[in-house]
Amino acid sequence: MILYIVKRSLHDVGSTTHLQALKDIYGTENVFIVDLIRSLTNESTNYVSYVRTKNVFERLERWLQGNTSYISNKIIKDICGIIKEKGISLVFSEESDLGSLMREIKKNCPGVHTICFYHDISADLFAKRKKIMPGVKLHYKLIECNLTIRQENINQKYCDENWVFHIADAKKFEHFYGYSPDVMIPLASPVRVIPDSVKCTITEANAKKTILFVCSKYFVNRLGFKWFYENVLPQLSGRFQIDVVGMGSNGLADFCKDNRVRLVGTVDDLSEYYLNADIVIAPIFDGGGMKVKTMEAVSYAKCLIGTTESLHGFWEKMPESVRGNTVYQCDTVEEWIQSLNLLINKKLNKFNEDLYAVYKEFFSYEALLKQFKRYLPQK
């Protein structure tokens, strides 16, 4: 039996596809899930959940134990008990900040193989968060961030295998820990259903273009769009409308007054906005791992402009026929202005076959499943 450990949203694309791959390879009945934030409410069997503590005294106790607020020594003991009771042979964790748990597994459950998938490199990401994350209480920056970094350091010592998304995170991992991760597997998603009407749609050069930015609550999205709004938007010419969709768009109204920008807010389904978009933008300058908004744009085969950060894991897989034609990597104000003005004033396909072919080969669920079958221990 396989033990799967996660503390992510039910809608997290990376962990969702990883869990599905484990179920497809080993069988659903052979995957036992430990959920550290009680989010996978659709699971009913082979499942145990815990809650990230919000009680200040319990949180303090966990910190004094050297853990982050997501886990305690008691939970660690419980998980080791599950491993023994269920005869677990493989532990697959989506979280790199569970070092104390991995250490105890190695100590008390000999013979169990452990794999950790690093969705980002905490030694890098949380060091930055301590400095730039706005509106966060001092105790989070001084305690939770430092413990997350420390726990990742312990984690990489005791995991048998460390997996990452792409070469940039692999280089960060090697920088901090002195050796390369074992496996790189890109972010993936289920193949989208694209209506034939969209596949055949062309927006003419002189027609109004729809530009989409998906803005989650994560602060780097708001900072990125503010940079775009202040530096790029004033220099754009031609006919266009920018739709900003997502929970994070609610925090942009204080400065976003241009009538070419429509703050849509939270929606139940993003698909209609992606299908309608001519261009997707991702002005993101901070973070780690691979960006879901980029994955979504690629999976819908949209013209895309992103920064080096937002294209990590994607750009290196794209052939020259896609680079600078369908997908543009831009970091400076001048690059953004030039690329967007070019796209706004040219004929565009709402569906680009060349990009869709790249998506299916490298970033579809089928591509991920093939990689998981290659690298996971055999049954």
Coordinates of C-alpha atoms in Angstrom, one line a residue, residues 74-326:
K74 CA 1.4 13.5 17.9
I75 CA 0.4 13.6 14.3
I76 CA 3.9 12.3 13.3
K77 CA 3.4 9.4 15.7
D78 CA -0.1 8.7 14.3
I79 CA 1.3 8.6 10.7
C80 CA 4.1 6.2 11.7
G81 CA 1.4 4.0 13.3
I82 CA -0.6 4.1 10.0
I83 CA 2.5 3.0 8.1
K84 CA 3.0 0.0 10.3
E85 CA -0.7 -0.9 10.5
K86 CA -1.3 -0.7 6.8
G87 CA 1.9 -2.3 5.7
I88 CA 2.9 0.8 3.7
S89 CA 5.9 0.3 1.4
L90 CA 6.0 3.7 -0.3
V91 CA 5.4 7.2 1.1
F92 CA 4.8 10.0 -1.5
S93 CA 4.7 13.5 0.0
E94 CA 3.7 16.7 -1.8
E95 CA 5.2 18.8 1.1
S96 CA 8.9 19.5 1.6
D97 CA 8.5 21.0 5.1
L98 CA 7.8 17.7 6.9
G99 CA 11.4 16.9 7.8
S100 CA 10.6 15.7 11.3
L101 CA 8.1 13.3 9.9
M102 CA 10.5 11.9 7.3
R103 CA 13.2 11.5 10.0
E104 CA 10.8 9.5 12.2
I105 CA 9.7 7.3 9.3
K106 CA 13.3 6.4 8.6
K107 CA 13.9 5.7 12.3
N108 CA 10.7 3.7 13.1
C109 CA 9.7 2.2 9.7
P110 CA 12.8 0.7 8.1
G111 CA 12.4 -0.5 4.6
V112 CA 9.8 2.2 3.6
H113 CA 10.7 4.1 0.5
T114 CA 10.1 7.9 0.7
I115 CA 9.6 10.4 -2.2
C116 CA 9.0 14.1 -1.8
F117 CA 7.8 16.3 -4.6
Y118 CA 9.0 19.9 -4.1
H119 CA 6.3 22.3 -5.5
D120 CA 8.9 25.0 -4.8
I121 CA 12.2 25.3 -2.9
S122 CA 11.3 26.7 0.5
A123 CA 14.9 27.6 1.3
D124 CA 14.6 30.2 -1.5
L125 CA 10.9 31.0 -1.5
F126 CA 10.4 31.5 2.3
A127 CA 13.6 33.5 2.6
K128 CA 12.0 36.0 0.1
R129 CA 8.6 35.8 1.9
K130 CA 10.2 37.0 5.1
K131 CA 11.3 40.2 3.3
I132 CA 8.6 41.1 0.9
M133 CA 5.3 39.4 1.8
P134 CA 3.0 42.4 2.7
G135 CA 0.4 42.4 5.5
V136 CA 1.8 39.4 7.3
K137 CA 2.3 39.3 11.1
L138 CA 5.8 39.4 12.4
H139 CA 5.5 36.0 14.2
Y140 CA 4.8 34.4 10.8
K141 CA 7.9 35.9 9.3
L142 CA 10.2 35.1 12.2
I143 CA 8.9 31.7 13.2
E144 CA 6.8 29.9 10.6
C145 CA 9.0 30.9 7.7
N146 CA 12.2 29.9 9.5
L147 CA 10.7 26.6 10.6
T148 CA 9.6 25.9 7.1
I149 CA 13.1 26.4 5.8
R150 CA 14.6 24.3 8.6
Q151 CA 12.1 21.5 8.1
E152 CA 12.9 21.4 4.4
N153 CA 16.6 21.0 5.2
I154 CA 15.8 18.0 7.4
N155 CA 13.4 16.7 4.8
Q156 CA 15.9 16.5 2.0
K157 CA 18.3 14.5 4.2
Y158 CA 15.9 11.8 5.0
C159 CA 13.9 11.4 1.8
D160 CA 15.1 8.6 -0.5
E161 CA 14.1 10.6 -3.6
N162 CA 13.5 14.3 -4.2
W163 CA 11.5 15.4 -7.2
V164 CA 11.0 18.8 -8.7
F165 CA 9.1 20.4 -11.6
H166 CA 11.8 21.9 -13.7
I167 CA 15.5 22.9 -14.2
A168 CA 15.3 26.2 -12.4
D169 CA 14.1 24.6 -9.2
A170 CA 16.6 21.8 -9.7
K171 CA 19.4 24.5 -9.7
K172 CA 18.0 26.1 -6.6
F173 CA 17.8 22.7 -4.9
E174 CA 21.4 22.0 -5.8
H175 CA 22.5 25.5 -4.6
F176 CA 21.1 25.0 -1.2
Y177 CA 21.7 21.3 -0.6
G178 CA 24.8 20.5 -2.7
Y179 CA 23.4 17.8 -5.0
S180 CA 20.8 17.5 -7.7
P181 CA 17.2 16.3 -7.2
D182 CA 16.5 12.8 -8.5
V183 CA 13.6 13.5 -11.0
M184 CA 12.1 16.4 -12.9
I185 CA 8.4 16.1 -14.0
P186 CA 6.5 19.2 -15.2
L187 CA 3.2 20.3 -14.0
A188 CA 0.3 18.7 -15.9
S189 CA -3.5 19.0 -16.3
P190 CA -6.3 16.9 -17.8
V191 CA -6.8 17.7 -21.5
R192 CA -9.3 20.4 -22.1
V193 CA -12.4 20.1 -24.2
I194 CA -12.1 22.8 -26.8
P195 CA -15.3 23.5 -28.8
D196 CA -14.8 23.3 -32.6
S197 CA -16.3 26.8 -32.8
V198 CA -13.3 28.2 -30.7
K199 CA -10.8 26.2 -32.7
C200 CA -12.0 27.8 -35.9
T201 CA -12.3 31.4 -34.5
I202 CA -9.9 34.1 -35.8
T203 CA -9.9 37.6 -34.4
E204 CA -9.0 40.0 -37.2
A205 CA -6.1 42.5 -37.0
N206 CA -8.4 45.5 -36.6
A207 CA -10.9 43.8 -34.3
K208 CA -10.9 44.4 -30.5
K209 CA -8.8 41.9 -28.6
T210 CA -9.7 40.3 -25.3
I211 CA -6.7 40.0 -22.9
L212 CA -7.0 37.8 -19.8
F213 CA -5.2 37.9 -16.5
V214 CA -6.2 35.4 -13.9
C215 CA -5.5 36.9 -10.4
S216 CA -5.5 34.7 -7.4
K217 CA -5.2 36.1 -3.8
Y218 CA -1.5 35.2 -3.7
F219 CA 0.2 38.6 -3.3
V220 CA 2.6 38.2 -6.2
N221 CA -0.3 38.3 -8.6
R222 CA -1.5 41.7 -7.3
L223 CA 2.1 43.0 -7.3
G224 CA 2.6 41.8 -10.9
F225 CA -0.5 43.3 -12.2
K226 CA 0.2 46.6 -10.5
W227 CA 3.6 46.7 -12.2
F228 CA 1.9 45.9 -15.5
Y229 CA -0.8 48.5 -15.0
E230 CA 1.6 51.3 -14.1
N231 CA 4.4 50.5 -16.6
V232 CA 2.9 48.7 -19.6
L233 CA -0.7 49.6 -20.0
P234 CA -0.2 53.3 -20.6
Q235 CA 2.0 52.5 -23.7
L236 CA -0.4 50.0 -25.4
S237 CA -2.2 51.0 -28.6
G238 CA -5.0 49.5 -30.5
R239 CA -8.4 48.1 -29.5
F240 CA -8.5 45.8 -26.5
Q241 CA -10.1 44.9 -23.2
I242 CA -8.3 43.3 -20.2
D243 CA -10.4 41.0 -18.1
V244 CA -9.0 40.4 -14.6
V245 CA -10.6 37.4 -13.2
G246 CA -10.2 35.7 -9.8
M247 CA -10.4 36.5 -6.1
G248 CA -7.3 38.6 -6.2
S249 CA -8.9 41.1 -8.5
N250 CA -11.0 42.4 -5.7
G251 CA -7.9 44.1 -4.2
L252 CA -7.1 46.0 -7.4
A253 CA -9.9 48.5 -7.4
D254 CA -8.0 51.1 -5.3
F255 CA -5.7 51.9 -8.1
C256 CA -7.2 50.3 -11.2
K257 CA -9.3 53.1 -12.9
D258 CA -8.5 52.6 -16.6
N259 CA -11.8 51.8 -18.5
R260 CA -10.0 49.3 -20.7
V261 CA -9.6 47.1 -17.6
R262 CA -12.6 45.1 -16.3
L263 CA -12.3 43.7 -12.8
V264 CA -14.5 40.6 -13.0
G265 CA -13.8 39.2 -9.5
T266 CA -14.4 35.6 -8.5
V267 CA -16.1 33.3 -10.9
D268 CA -17.4 29.7 -10.6
D269 CA -15.8 28.6 -13.9
L270 CA -12.7 30.1 -15.6
S271 CA -13.2 28.1 -18.8
E272 CA -15.4 30.6 -20.6
Y273 CA -12.9 33.4 -20.0
Y274 CA -10.0 31.3 -21.3
L275 CA -12.0 30.2 -24.3
N276 CA -13.0 33.8 -25.1
A277 CA -9.5 35.2 -24.6
D278 CA -7.3 36.2 -27.5
I279 CA -4.2 36.8 -25.3
V280 CA -3.3 35.7 -21.8
I281 CA -0.8 37.6 -19.8
A282 CA 1.2 36.5 -16.7
P283 CA 3.3 39.4 -15.3
I284 CA 4.7 37.4 -12.4
F285 CA 8.1 38.1 -11.0
D286 CA 8.3 36.0 -7.8
G287 CA 7.4 32.5 -6.6
G288 CA 8.4 29.0 -7.2
G289 CA 7.4 25.8 -9.0
M290 CA 5.2 26.1 -12.1
K291 CA 2.4 28.6 -12.5
V292 CA -1.1 27.2 -12.8
K293 CA -2.2 30.3 -14.8
T294 CA 0.5 29.5 -17.4
M295 CA -0.6 25.8 -17.5
E296 CA -4.2 26.9 -18.1
A297 CA -3.2 29.2 -20.9
V298 CA -1.1 26.6 -22.6
S299 CA -3.8 23.9 -22.2
Y300 CA -6.3 26.2 -23.9
A301 CA -3.6 26.9 -26.6
K302 CA -3.7 30.7 -26.2
C303 CA -1.3 33.4 -27.3
L304 CA 0.6 34.0 -24.1
I305 CA 3.0 36.6 -22.7
G306 CA 4.8 35.8 -19.5
T307 CA 7.9 36.6 -17.6
T308 CA 10.8 34.2 -17.1
E309 CA 9.3 33.4 -13.7
S310 CA 5.9 32.6 -15.0
L311 CA 7.3 30.5 -17.8
H312 CA 9.6 28.3 -15.7
G313 CA 9.2 24.7 -16.8
F314 CA 7.3 25.7 -20.0
W315 CA 9.7 27.8 -22.0
E316 CA 12.4 25.1 -22.2
K317 CA 9.9 22.6 -23.8
M318 CA 8.8 25.0 -26.5
P319 CA 10.3 24.8 -30.0
E320 CA 11.5 27.9 -31.9
S321 CA 8.2 27.8 -33.9
V322 CA 6.3 28.6 -30.8
R323 CA 8.7 31.0 -29.1
G324 CA 8.1 34.6 -30.2
N325 CA 5.1 33.6 -32.3
T326 CA 2.5 32.1 -29.9

